[in-house]
Short mmCIF file of C-alpha atoms and ligand atoms in Angstrom, two decimals:
data_model
loop_
_atom_site.label_atom_id
_atom_site.label_comp_id
_atom_site.label_asym_id
_atom_site.label_seq_id
_atom_site.Cartn_x
_atom_site.Cartn_y
_atom_site.Cartn_z
CA MET U 1 0.07 0.02 0.02
CA THR U 2 1.33 3.38 -0.86
CA ILE U 3 2.52 5.71 1.88
CA THR U 4 0.47 8.92 2.23
CA ILE U 5 1.79 12.10 3.97
CA THR U 6 0.10 15.45 4.59
CA ALA U 7 1.55 18.90 3.70
CA PHE U 8 0.28 22.41 3.50
CA GLU U 9 -1.85 23.22 0.41
CA ASN U 10 -0.45 26.79 0.61
CA SER U 11 2.71 26.83 2.81
CA PRO U 12 3.64 30.07 4.53
CA ASP U 13 7.30 29.22 3.68
CA ARG U 14 6.53 30.04 0.04
CA GLY U 15 8.25 26.95 -1.29
CA ARG U 16 11.47 27.31 0.64
CA GLY U 17 11.25 23.79 2.14
CA LEU U 18 11.09 24.99 5.77
CA ALA U 19 7.78 23.31 6.67
CA ARG U 20 8.21 20.06 8.46
CA ASP U 21 6.83 17.85 5.63
CA MET U 22 10.19 18.52 3.90
CA ARG U 23 12.07 16.19 6.39
CA VAL U 24 9.62 13.47 5.73
CA ARG U 25 9.67 13.89 1.90
CA TRP U 26 13.50 13.85 2.12
CA ALA U 27 13.49 10.63 4.11
CA LEU U 28 11.11 8.89 1.77
CA GLU U 29 13.35 10.00 -1.22
CA GLU U 30 16.48 8.81 0.55
CA LEU U 31 14.84 5.37 1.13
CA GLY U 32 13.51 5.20 -2.45
CA LEU U 33 9.90 4.86 -1.23
CA PRO U 34 7.00 5.95 -3.35
CA TYR U 35 4.44 8.19 -1.56
CA GLU U 36 1.47 10.33 -2.13
CA VAL U 37 0.85 13.76 -0.52
CA ARG U 38 -2.51 14.92 0.76
CA LEU U 39 -2.47 18.75 0.66
CA LEU U 40 -4.49 20.44 3.44
CA SER U 41 -5.75 23.97 3.97
CA PHE U 42 -5.24 25.56 7.42
CA GLU U 43 -8.96 25.09 7.88
CA ALA U 44 -8.78 21.40 6.99
CA LEU U 45 -5.99 20.85 9.56
CA LYS U 46 -8.41 21.54 12.40
CA ARG U 47 -11.22 19.21 11.07
CA PRO U 48 -11.97 16.01 12.96
CA GLU U 49 -10.71 13.85 10.07
CA HIS U 50 -7.27 15.26 10.36
CA LEU U 51 -7.27 15.63 14.07
CA ALA U 52 -7.82 11.87 14.25
CA HIS U 53 -4.39 11.56 12.49
CA GLN U 54 -2.61 14.49 14.04
CA PRO U 55 -4.03 15.52 17.49
CA PHE U 56 -2.52 18.97 17.27
CA GLY U 57 -4.00 19.81 13.86
CA GLN U 58 -0.64 20.11 12.12
CA ILE U 59 1.32 18.78 9.23
CA PRO U 60 3.00 16.33 8.66
CA SER U 61 1.16 13.09 9.36
CA LEU U 62 1.73 9.68 7.73
CA GLU U 63 -0.35 6.73 6.76
CA ASP U 64 1.61 3.54 6.08
CA GLY U 65 -0.75 0.59 5.82
CA ASP U 66 -2.64 0.29 9.11
CA LEU U 67 -0.33 2.66 10.84
CA VAL U 68 -1.29 6.39 11.32
CA LEU U 69 1.55 8.50 12.76
CA PHE U 70 2.23 12.06 13.63
CA GLU U 71 5.42 14.03 14.72
CA SER U 72 8.08 14.38 12.01
CA GLY U 73 10.73 12.86 14.27
CA ALA U 74 8.59 9.78 14.90
CA ILE U 75 7.71 9.54 11.17
CA VAL U 76 11.37 9.76 10.02
CA LEU U 77 12.40 7.19 12.73
CA HIS U 78 9.61 4.86 11.63
CA LEU U 79 10.62 5.08 7.99
CA ALA U 80 14.38 4.73 8.78
CA GLY U 81 13.69 1.88 11.18
CA THR U 82 11.66 -0.15 8.73
CA HIS U 83 13.73 0.39 5.47
CA PRO U 84 17.47 0.32 4.90
CA GLY U 85 19.42 3.50 4.16
CA LEU U 86 19.12 6.05 6.90
CA LEU U 87 20.28 4.10 10.05
CA PRO U 88 23.44 2.12 10.39
CA GLU U 89 23.25 -1.70 10.96
CA ASP U 90 25.56 -1.71 13.88
CA ALA U 91 23.56 -1.22 17.08
CA ASP U 92 25.80 1.28 18.65
CA ALA U 93 26.11 3.35 15.59
CA ARG U 94 22.39 3.13 15.14
CA ALA U 95 21.89 4.49 18.69
CA ARG U 96 24.23 7.35 18.01
CA ALA U 97 22.40 8.29 14.81
CA VAL U 98 19.11 8.35 16.75
CA ALA U 99 20.78 10.60 19.36
CA TRP U 100 21.69 13.08 16.67
CA LEU U 101 18.10 13.04 15.44
CA VAL U 102 16.83 13.73 18.91
CA ALA U 103 19.42 16.34 19.53
CA ALA U 104 18.24 18.02 16.39
CA LEU U 105 14.68 18.16 17.60
CA ASN U 106 15.20 18.55 21.28
CA THR U 107 18.50 20.54 21.76
CA VAL U 108 19.07 22.51 18.51
CA GLU U 109 15.65 23.27 17.14
CA PRO U 110 14.02 24.91 20.21
CA PRO U 111 16.42 27.88 20.42
CA ILE U 112 16.48 28.22 16.66
CA VAL U 113 12.56 28.29 16.49
CA GLU U 114 12.39 30.78 19.42
CA CYS U 115 14.89 33.07 17.84
CA THR U 116 13.49 32.95 14.20
CA MET U 117 9.85 33.33 15.44
CA ALA U 118 10.86 36.37 17.44
CA MET U 119 12.39 37.87 14.30
CA ILE U 120 9.20 37.35 12.29
CA PHE U 121 6.60 38.05 14.79
CA GLU U 122 8.04 40.17 17.63
CA ARG U 123 10.10 42.75 15.78
CA GLU U 124 7.67 45.60 16.61
CA GLN U 125 7.39 44.72 20.29
CA ALA U 126 9.01 46.91 22.94
CA TRP U 127 11.10 44.08 24.30
CA PHE U 128 12.42 42.82 21.06
CA ALA U 129 15.69 44.83 21.00
CA ALA U 130 16.49 43.81 24.60
CA ARG U 131 15.60 40.12 24.15
CA GLN U 132 16.85 39.23 20.72
CA PRO U 133 20.62 39.27 21.55
CA MET U 134 19.94 36.70 24.28
CA LEU U 135 18.05 34.56 21.87
CA GLU U 136 20.72 34.87 19.21
CA LYS U 137 23.45 33.98 21.81
CA ARG U 138 21.61 30.71 22.71
CA VAL U 139 21.50 29.84 19.01
CA GLN U 140 25.28 30.66 18.56
CA ALA U 141 26.15 28.50 21.55
CA ARG U 142 24.50 25.48 19.86
CA LEU U 143 26.13 26.38 16.53
CA GLN U 144 29.53 26.44 18.13
CA GLN U 145 29.01 23.16 19.83
CA LEU U 146 27.73 21.57 16.65
CA THR U 147 30.70 22.89 14.69
CA ALA U 148 32.98 21.41 17.30
CA SER U 149 31.25 17.93 17.00
CA LEU U 150 31.28 17.95 13.26
CA GLY U 151 34.98 18.90 13.12
CA SER U 152 36.27 18.13 9.57
CA ALA U 153 33.92 15.20 9.07
CA GLU U 154 31.47 15.11 6.26
CA TRP U 155 28.54 13.94 8.49
CA LEU U 156 27.90 13.90 12.25
CA ASP U 157 28.76 10.20 12.88
CA GLY U 158 30.09 8.18 10.00
CA ALA U 159 27.75 7.80 6.98
CA PHE U 160 24.90 10.16 6.28
CA SER U 161 21.94 9.18 8.54
CA ALA U 162 18.46 10.20 9.70
CA GLY U 163 20.41 12.27 12.32
CA ASP U 164 22.12 14.38 9.61
CA LEU U 165 18.76 14.67 7.72
CA MET U 166 17.06 15.94 10.78
CA MET U 167 19.91 18.39 11.78
CA VAL U 168 20.04 19.90 8.29
CA THR U 169 16.34 20.50 8.21
CA VAL U 170 16.67 22.31 11.60
CA LEU U 171 19.69 24.42 10.54
CA ARG U 172 18.01 25.44 7.28
CA ARG U 173 15.61 27.58 9.28
CA LEU U 174 18.51 29.92 9.79
CA VAL U 175 19.52 30.42 6.10
CA SER U 176 17.66 33.65 5.68
CA SER U 177 19.26 35.15 8.74
CA ASN U 178 22.96 35.93 9.15
CA LEU U 179 23.29 33.60 12.17
CA LEU U 180 25.15 30.91 10.16
CA ASP U 181 27.71 33.33 8.73
CA ALA U 182 30.24 32.71 11.52
CA TRP U 183 30.18 28.91 10.90
CA PRO U 184 31.47 28.00 7.42
CA PRO U 185 31.71 24.34 8.39
CA LEU U 186 28.04 24.26 8.98
CA LEU U 187 27.23 26.17 5.74
CA ALA U 188 29.33 23.50 3.98
CA TYR U 189 27.50 20.70 5.88
CA ILE U 190 24.11 22.08 4.75
CA ALA U 191 25.36 22.48 1.19
CA ARG U 192 26.50 18.89 1.05
CA ALA U 193 23.17 17.64 2.29
CA GLU U 194 21.23 19.79 -0.12
CA ALA U 195 23.30 18.48 -2.97
CA ARG U 196 22.02 14.94 -2.36
CA PRO U 197 19.73 13.80 -5.17
CA ALA U 198 17.07 12.78 -2.70
CA TYR U 199 17.08 16.26 -1.14
CA GLN U 200 16.82 17.83 -4.54
CA ARG U 201 13.77 15.65 -5.53
CA ALA U 202 12.02 16.38 -2.19
CA PHE U 203 12.68 20.07 -2.56
CA ALA U 204 11.45 20.20 -6.05
CA ASP U 205 8.28 18.39 -5.17
CA GLN U 206 7.30 20.74 -2.28
CA ARG U 207 8.27 23.73 -4.46
CA ALA U 208 5.90 22.49 -7.18
CA VAL U 209 3.06 22.75 -4.66
CA PHE U 210 3.89 26.38 -4.00
CA GLU U 211 4.15 27.16 -7.63
CA ALA U 212 0.82 25.53 -8.49
CA ALA U 213 -0.79 27.41 -5.59
CA SER U 214 0.69 30.72 -6.75
CA CYS U 215 -0.67 30.27 -10.24
CA ALA U 216 -4.06 29.18 -8.91
CA GLY U 217 -4.84 32.07 -6.60
CA PRO U 218 -3.87 34.75 -4.09
CA GLU U 219 -0.93 34.19 -1.84
CA ALA U 220 -1.36 32.72 1.72
CA PRO U 221 -0.68 35.13 4.58
CA ALA U 222 3.02 34.70 5.78
N1 GTB B 1 6.42 18.83 16.37
C1 GTB B 1 5.70 18.70 15.28
C2 GTB B 1 6.46 17.86 14.15
O1 GTB B 1 7.64 17.84 14.21
O2 GTB B 1 5.74 17.20 13.36
C3 GTB B 1 5.45 20.17 14.71
C4 GTB B 1 4.70 20.20 13.41
C5 GTB B 1 4.43 21.63 13.00
O3 GTB B 1 4.97 22.61 13.66
N2 GTB B 1 3.76 21.81 11.91
C6 GTB B 1 3.38 23.11 11.43
C7 GTB B 1 1.93 23.27 11.30
O4 GTB B 1 1.22 22.33 10.80
C8 GTB B 1 3.99 23.29 10.03
S1 GTB B 1 5.74 23.12 9.98
N3 GTB B 1 1.36 24.44 11.67
C9 GTB B 1 -0.01 24.77 11.50
C10 GTB B 1 -0.74 24.81 12.81
O5 GTB B 1 -0.06 24.59 13.93
O6 GTB B 1 -1.90 25.22 12.80
C11 GTB B 1 6.26 24.64 10.93
C12 GTB B 1 6.61 25.79 9.90
C13 GTB B 1 5.68 26.59 9.42
C14 GTB B 1 6.07 27.67 8.46
C15 GTB B 1 7.37 27.81 8.30
N4 GTB B 1 7.73 28.96 7.39
O7 GTB B 1 6.92 29.64 6.91
O8 GTB B 1 8.91 29.14 7.21
C16 GTB B 1 8.33 27.00 8.83
C17 GTB B 1 7.95 25.98 9.67
#
């Protein structure tokens, strides 16, 4: 049975591949799995049919046979755990790859999301100028630590894994800021990942959704 995932019908990221369906699309492409995409409006996200699949009314969700799953991390881990290509065979190496995936979601993503959301939504607030340097400092601390861990390696722990896939999708949220400028090894790491054919296919597919929506009607609010 073909896997189905959900994505925005009209993503506020305007086709930049920043919404969290991108990480699932990329994992599916890396694993060579065919899949279908159900596109949802913001209104459809909150309907009972979708809430039965994703309790928070968000994208992405996944249907794989009888399994219905939410949370992009759980979805990528499910795919990587059931098909070869994104997790090492060796048990210890596999555990370390999972650790990098969890670190991406749990240790690196939160300060990046807090900082980038403030830049988008809080710029006009009285507290923005006082608070933003602290948020940026927290992001820079993580980028410094990640740069140290990566060292001169190509990927975080041996071969490219689900851990790298997740980490790169998290770091990409910073590409339109200048916060990565001080970390050329991380810029090179992101570029290496983006050059992968599977990434390119996933990016093109989500971009095509934005282009079709732009031709079809007015832009979604950012
Ligand atoms: N923890 C969940 C997961 O990892 O699956 C989080 C899922 C999530 O945040 N989904 C967002 C969503 O559905 C889309 S990706 N939001 C609708 C809602 O909550 O009502 C987050 C996102 C949105 C837009 C941009 N952007 O414009 O750049 C980037 C990321």
